[in-house]
Short mmCIF file of C-alpha atoms in Angstrom, two decimals:
data_model
loop_
_atom_site.label_atom_id
_atom_site.label_comp_id
_atom_site.label_asym_id
_atom_site.label_seq_id
_atom_site.Cartn_x
_atom_site.Cartn_y
_atom_site.Cartn_z
CA UNK Q 1 62.11 22.58 -34.97
CA UNK Q 2 58.08 22.45 -34.49
CA UNK Q 3 56.34 25.60 -35.05
CA UNK Q 4 56.61 28.26 -33.21
CA UNK Q 5 55.31 26.04 -30.22
CA UNK Q 6 59.40 25.04 -28.21
CA UNK Q 7 59.31 26.50 -24.42
CA UNK Q 8 62.62 25.87 -22.47
CA UNK Q 9 61.01 25.83 -18.86
CA UNK Q 10 57.28 27.95 -17.61
CA UNK Q 11 60.02 31.02 -16.27
CA UNK Q 12 60.79 34.01 -15.86
CA UNK Q 13 63.52 35.42 -17.95
CA UNK Q 14 65.23 39.20 -16.76
CA UNK Q 15 67.10 41.10 -19.90
CA UNK Q 16 67.94 44.17 -20.22
CA UNK Q 17 66.08 45.77 -23.21
CA UNK Q 18 68.35 48.26 -25.97
CA UNK Q 19 67.42 50.28 -29.37
CA UNK Q 20 68.19 50.88 -32.21
CA UNK Q 21 68.02 54.97 -31.60
CA UNK Q 22 71.06 55.70 -27.83
CA UNK Q 23 71.85 51.58 -27.69
CA UNK Q 24 71.32 52.35 -23.54
CA UNK Q 25 69.66 49.97 -21.48
CA UNK Q 26 66.09 50.92 -22.32
CA UNK Q 27 65.00 49.07 -19.15
CA UNK Q 28 65.64 45.88 -17.47
CA UNK Q 29 62.25 44.01 -16.79
CA UNK Q 30 61.79 40.20 -15.87
CA UNK Q 31 59.20 38.53 -18.75
CA UNK Q 32 57.62 35.43 -19.27
CA UNK Q 33 58.94 32.70 -21.34
CA UNK Q 34 55.83 31.14 -22.57
CA UNK Q 35 54.54 34.44 -23.90
CA UNK Q 36 54.94 34.74 -27.99
CA UNK Q 37 57.58 36.67 -29.99
CA UNK Q 38 54.29 38.97 -31.26
CA UNK Q 39 53.06 39.83 -27.17
CA UNK Q 40 56.10 40.34 -26.31
CA UNK Q 41 56.81 43.25 -29.07
CA UNK Q 42 53.89 44.55 -27.86
CA UNK Q 43 55.02 44.61 -24.51
CA UNK Q 44 57.85 46.82 -25.70
CA UNK Q 45 55.14 49.53 -27.74
CA UNK Q 46 54.60 51.28 -24.83
CA UNK Q 47 58.38 51.21 -23.36
CA UNK Q 48 60.20 51.32 -26.24
CA UNK Q 49 57.80 54.69 -28.43
CA UNK Q 50 58.41 51.62 -31.14
CA UNK Q 51 55.63 50.22 -33.52
CA UNK Q 52 55.18 45.64 -33.02
CA UNK Q 53 54.65 44.73 -36.64
CA UNK Q 54 57.98 47.05 -38.25
CA UNK Q 55 59.56 46.18 -35.14
CA UNK Q 56 63.18 43.72 -35.55
CA UNK Q 57 64.56 41.33 -32.23
CA UNK Q 58 67.73 40.37 -31.67
CA UNK Q 59 69.29 38.40 -28.28
CA UNK Q 60 72.42 39.33 -27.40
CA UNK Q 61 74.70 37.89 -24.98
CA UNK Q 62 77.37 40.30 -23.71
CA UNK Q 63 78.10 41.76 -27.70
CA UNK Q 64 77.39 38.55 -29.60
CA UNK Q 65 75.13 38.71 -31.41
CA UNK Q 66 73.37 34.89 -30.59
CA UNK Q 67 70.24 34.99 -32.74
CA UNK Q 68 67.52 37.00 -33.82
CA UNK Q 69 63.69 36.76 -32.67
CA UNK Q 70 61.98 36.63 -36.05
CA UNK Q 71 59.30 34.32 -35.95
CA UNK Q 72 56.28 35.79 -34.73
CA UNK Q 73 54.58 32.63 -33.66
CA UNK Q 74 57.34 31.23 -31.66
CA UNK Q 75 58.13 30.97 -28.00
CA UNK Q 76 59.99 33.22 -26.04
CA UNK Q 77 61.85 30.62 -24.99
CA UNK Q 78 62.38 28.07 -28.15
CA UNK Q 79 64.89 31.16 -28.05
CA UNK Q 80 68.55 30.55 -26.03
CA UNK Q 81 67.50 32.85 -23.58
CA UNK Q 82 69.26 33.46 -20.71
CA UNK Q 83 68.91 36.07 -17.06
CA UNK Q 84 71.06 39.01 -18.07
CA UNK Q 85 70.68 39.16 -21.59
CA UNK Q 86 69.97 41.79 -24.04
CA UNK Q 87 67.41 42.11 -26.37
CA UNK Q 88 68.08 45.02 -29.40
CA UNK Q 89 64.76 46.55 -30.73
CA UNK Q 90 65.64 48.16 -34.09
CA UNK Q 91 62.32 49.95 -35.39
CA UNK Q 92 62.94 53.30 -38.00
CA UNK Q 93 59.01 53.99 -35.60
CA UNK Q 94 61.11 54.85 -32.45
CA UNK Q 95 60.45 57.51 -30.87
CA UNK Q 96 63.25 60.16 -30.77
CA UNK Q 97 64.94 61.44 -27.21
CA UNK Q 98 63.08 64.36 -27.31
CA UNK Q 99 60.40 61.94 -26.75
CA UNK Q 100 61.90 60.04 -23.88
CA UNK Q 101 59.44 61.38 -21.26
CA UNK Q 102 56.47 59.39 -23.34
CA UNK Q 103 58.06 55.98 -21.35
CA UNK Q 104 56.70 57.33 -18.31
CA UNK Q 105 53.30 57.00 -19.31
CA UNK Q 106 51.27 54.52 -18.05
CA UNK Q 107 49.75 52.25 -20.31
CA UNK Q 108 46.17 54.19 -20.00
CA UNK Q 109 47.01 58.00 -21.03
CA UNK Q 110 49.48 55.95 -23.79
CA UNK Q 111 46.45 54.34 -25.10
CA UNK Q 112 43.81 58.18 -24.86
CA UNK Q 113 47.26 60.12 -27.20
CA UNK Q 114 46.54 60.61 -30.36
CA UNK Q 115 50.40 61.15 -31.61
CA UNK Q 116 51.81 57.87 -30.92
CA UNK Q 117 53.10 54.86 -32.96
CA UNK Q 118 49.90 52.97 -30.46
CA UNK Q 119 47.02 55.21 -32.47
CA UNK Q 120 48.37 54.86 -36.13
CA UNK Q 121 48.60 50.78 -35.26
CA UNK Q 122 45.14 51.47 -34.59
CA UNK Q 123 44.14 53.98 -37.14
CA UNK Q 124 45.76 52.22 -39.55
CA UNK Q 125 45.07 48.27 -39.48
CA UNK Q 126 48.55 47.63 -39.06
CA UNK Q 127 49.97 45.23 -35.97
CA UNK Q 128 47.92 43.56 -33.63
CA UNK Q 129 45.36 45.81 -34.93
CA UNK Q 130 44.79 43.50 -38.00
CA UNK Q 131 42.09 41.24 -37.11
CA UNK Q 132 42.80 38.97 -40.55
CA UNK Q 133 46.24 38.61 -39.13
CA UNK Q 134 45.07 37.93 -35.66
CA UNK Q 135 42.65 35.17 -36.35
CA UNK Q 136 45.15 33.44 -38.28
CA UNK Q 137 48.34 33.87 -35.22
CA UNK Q 138 45.67 32.26 -32.61
CA UNK Q 139 44.25 29.53 -35.61
CA UNK Q 140 48.57 28.93 -35.88
CA UNK Q 141 48.20 28.70 -32.22
CA UNK Q 142 45.10 26.00 -31.96
CA UNK Q 143 46.34 24.09 -33.95
CA UNK Q 144 50.26 23.87 -32.63
CA UNK Q 145 48.28 22.60 -28.87
CA UNK Q 146 46.68 20.04 -30.30
CA UNK Q 147 49.81 18.75 -32.26
CA UNK Q 148 51.52 18.95 -28.50
CA UNK Q 149 47.85 17.04 -27.42
CA UNK Q 150 48.26 13.66 -29.45
CA UNK Q 151 51.76 14.18 -28.74
CA UNK Q 152 52.29 13.96 -25.26
CA UNK Q 153 49.12 10.79 -25.21
CA UNK Q 154 51.99 8.67 -27.02
CA UNK Q 155 54.74 9.45 -24.27
CA UNK Q 156 55.02 7.37 -20.72
CA UNK Q 157 55.70 8.52 -17.33
CA UNK Q 158 59.01 5.57 -17.41
CA UNK Q 159 60.16 5.80 -20.29
CA UNK Q 160 63.58 6.40 -22.08
CA UNK Q 161 63.30 9.85 -23.86
CA UNK Q 162 66.13 11.75 -26.06
CA UNK Q 163 64.98 16.11 -25.30
CA UNK Q 164 65.89 18.34 -28.90
CA UNK Q 165 65.53 21.94 -27.69
CA UNK Q 166 66.76 24.68 -30.17
CA UNK Q 167 69.76 26.21 -28.76
CA UNK Q 168 70.53 23.25 -26.69
CA UNK Q 169 72.45 19.84 -27.38
CA UNK Q 170 70.82 16.06 -27.08
CA UNK Q 171 69.91 15.11 -24.19
CA UNK Q 172 68.94 11.50 -22.92
CA UNK Q 173 67.20 11.27 -20.05
CA UNK Q 174 63.71 9.77 -18.25
CA UNK Q 175 60.44 10.93 -18.31
CA UNK Q 176 59.22 11.88 -14.82
CA UNK Q 177 55.97 13.36 -15.43
CA UNK Q 178 53.55 14.44 -18.13
CA UNK Q 179 50.53 16.80 -17.76
CA UNK Q 180 50.61 20.61 -17.23
CA UNK Q 181 52.17 22.85 -14.50
CA UNK Q 182 50.35 24.80 -11.99
CA UNK Q 183 49.24 28.53 -14.15
CA UNK Q 184 50.77 27.50 -17.32
CA UNK Q 185 47.40 25.94 -19.68
CA UNK Q 186 49.17 23.62 -21.65
CA UNK Q 187 51.31 19.62 -21.55
CA UNK Q 188 54.30 19.78 -20.38
CA UNK Q 189 56.39 17.50 -19.95
CA UNK Q 190 59.07 16.62 -16.75
CA UNK Q 191 62.56 15.26 -17.14
CA UNK Q 192 65.31 13.76 -15.49
CA UNK Q 193 68.25 13.53 -17.53
CA UNK Q 194 71.33 11.26 -17.19
CA UNK Q 195 73.84 14.61 -16.39
CA UNK Q 196 72.96 17.86 -15.17
CA UNK Q 197 72.94 19.37 -18.29
CA UNK Q 198 68.93 20.52 -16.68
CA UNK Q 199 67.00 23.84 -15.31
CA UNK Q 200 66.07 22.52 -12.34
CA UNK Q 201 65.04 19.94 -9.45
CA UNK Q 202 61.64 18.56 -10.25
CA UNK Q 203 59.62 21.78 -9.21
CA UNK Q 204 58.49 24.75 -11.05
CA UNK Q 205 57.26 27.90 -8.34
CA UNK Q 206 57.95 26.38 -5.45
CA UNK Q 207 55.83 22.73 -6.45
CA UNK Q 208 57.07 19.58 -7.14
CA UNK Q 209 56.20 17.64 -9.72
CA UNK Q 210 59.38 14.75 -9.51
CA UNK Q 211 62.20 13.93 -7.84
CA UNK Q 212 65.87 14.77 -8.93
CA UNK Q 213 68.96 15.94 -8.31
CA UNK Q 214 69.70 20.07 -8.80
CA UNK Q 215 69.96 20.60 -12.32
CA UNK Q 216 69.26 17.32 -13.43
CA UNK Q 217 64.99 18.37 -14.17
CA UNK Q 218 63.46 20.62 -17.39
CA UNK Q 219 60.04 20.91 -18.72
CA UNK Q 220 60.14 21.00 -22.07
CA UNK Q 221 57.18 20.68 -24.55
CA UNK Q 222 56.01 16.67 -26.26
CA UNK Q 223 57.51 18.05 -29.40
CA UNK Q 224 60.78 18.39 -27.87
CA UNK Q 225 60.99 14.60 -27.12
CA UNK Q 226 61.47 11.51 -28.90
CA UNK Q 227 61.55 8.17 -26.81
CA UNK Q 228 62.37 5.53 -27.32
CA UNK Q 229 65.80 2.74 -26.93
CA UNK Q 230 68.28 4.87 -25.09
CA UNK Q 231 70.68 3.49 -23.29
CA UNK Q 232 72.04 6.09 -19.76
CA UNK Q 233 75.38 6.97 -21.21
CA UNK Q 234 77.82 5.65 -20.04
CA UNK Q 235 80.03 6.83 -16.98
CA UNK Q 236 83.84 6.54 -17.53
CA UNK Q 237 84.23 6.50 -13.79
CA UNK Q 238 83.50 3.29 -13.59
CA UNK Q 239 86.06 2.30 -15.83
CA UNK Q 240 88.56 3.38 -13.39
#
C-alpha cells in the first residue's frame, strides 16, 4: 500500500527494545510515528550499539511476531505498532555485553570515539553516510509528499469515504478535516468513522480539528482515503 508514506496518527508510541545479543529489554521509550524506519534505526544505533545499515527490525506483541519492519522509506506509523509492543533488533554489529557501558555515552561522546559502529560507517560511507543513497531516499520522500498533496486536493470535507490502513480493517466514515496538523508538516485527512474504530475524538495534542465521539476519529494520509458512495453501515439495533 502506497510507497512507505502511510501513517496511522501523528502521535507517539511507547515500545520496548530488545536485541539479538541478549534478548533483554535495552530500554523503553516513546518514538514519533512519523519518522521513517531508517531514521528510527539511526536513533537505535547509540542505545543498542547496532549499525543502521545492517540492522533488521521485528515488531512483536508479546512473543508473537506481528511484522518485519523491512521498508527503510516507510514511516513507523505505517506498521500496526501500538504502545507496549516490542521492537527486536537483529544485527551482527551489536556490541557484546562487555561493551554495554557505551550505552551510557552521550551522542556527542559516542560521535567522538573512533572504535564505534558510527565511526566505521563514516569512514566507509555506509548507511546514512552514503550520500547517494540519502539523496535517493530524500527524492522518494519528496515524490511521496507531492503525491499525497495531489490526492488531498480531490478529497472534500463532508464526503463519504472508505479508509484502508495497513494492519487495520477497512473502515467507512465521513471526511471532517483536510489540512496540516499543528507540528506536522504534511496534509492529513480527519475522518469520523461510522463505528468506534478510530483512535481519538477529533483532537491531536489537545487541539481540536473536528467534533466526534471518542474512538470515532482518526487522522490518516490522503492515500489511505477513497471518496465515494459509501452508505453508513446498517445498525442491527434498528431491527429490534
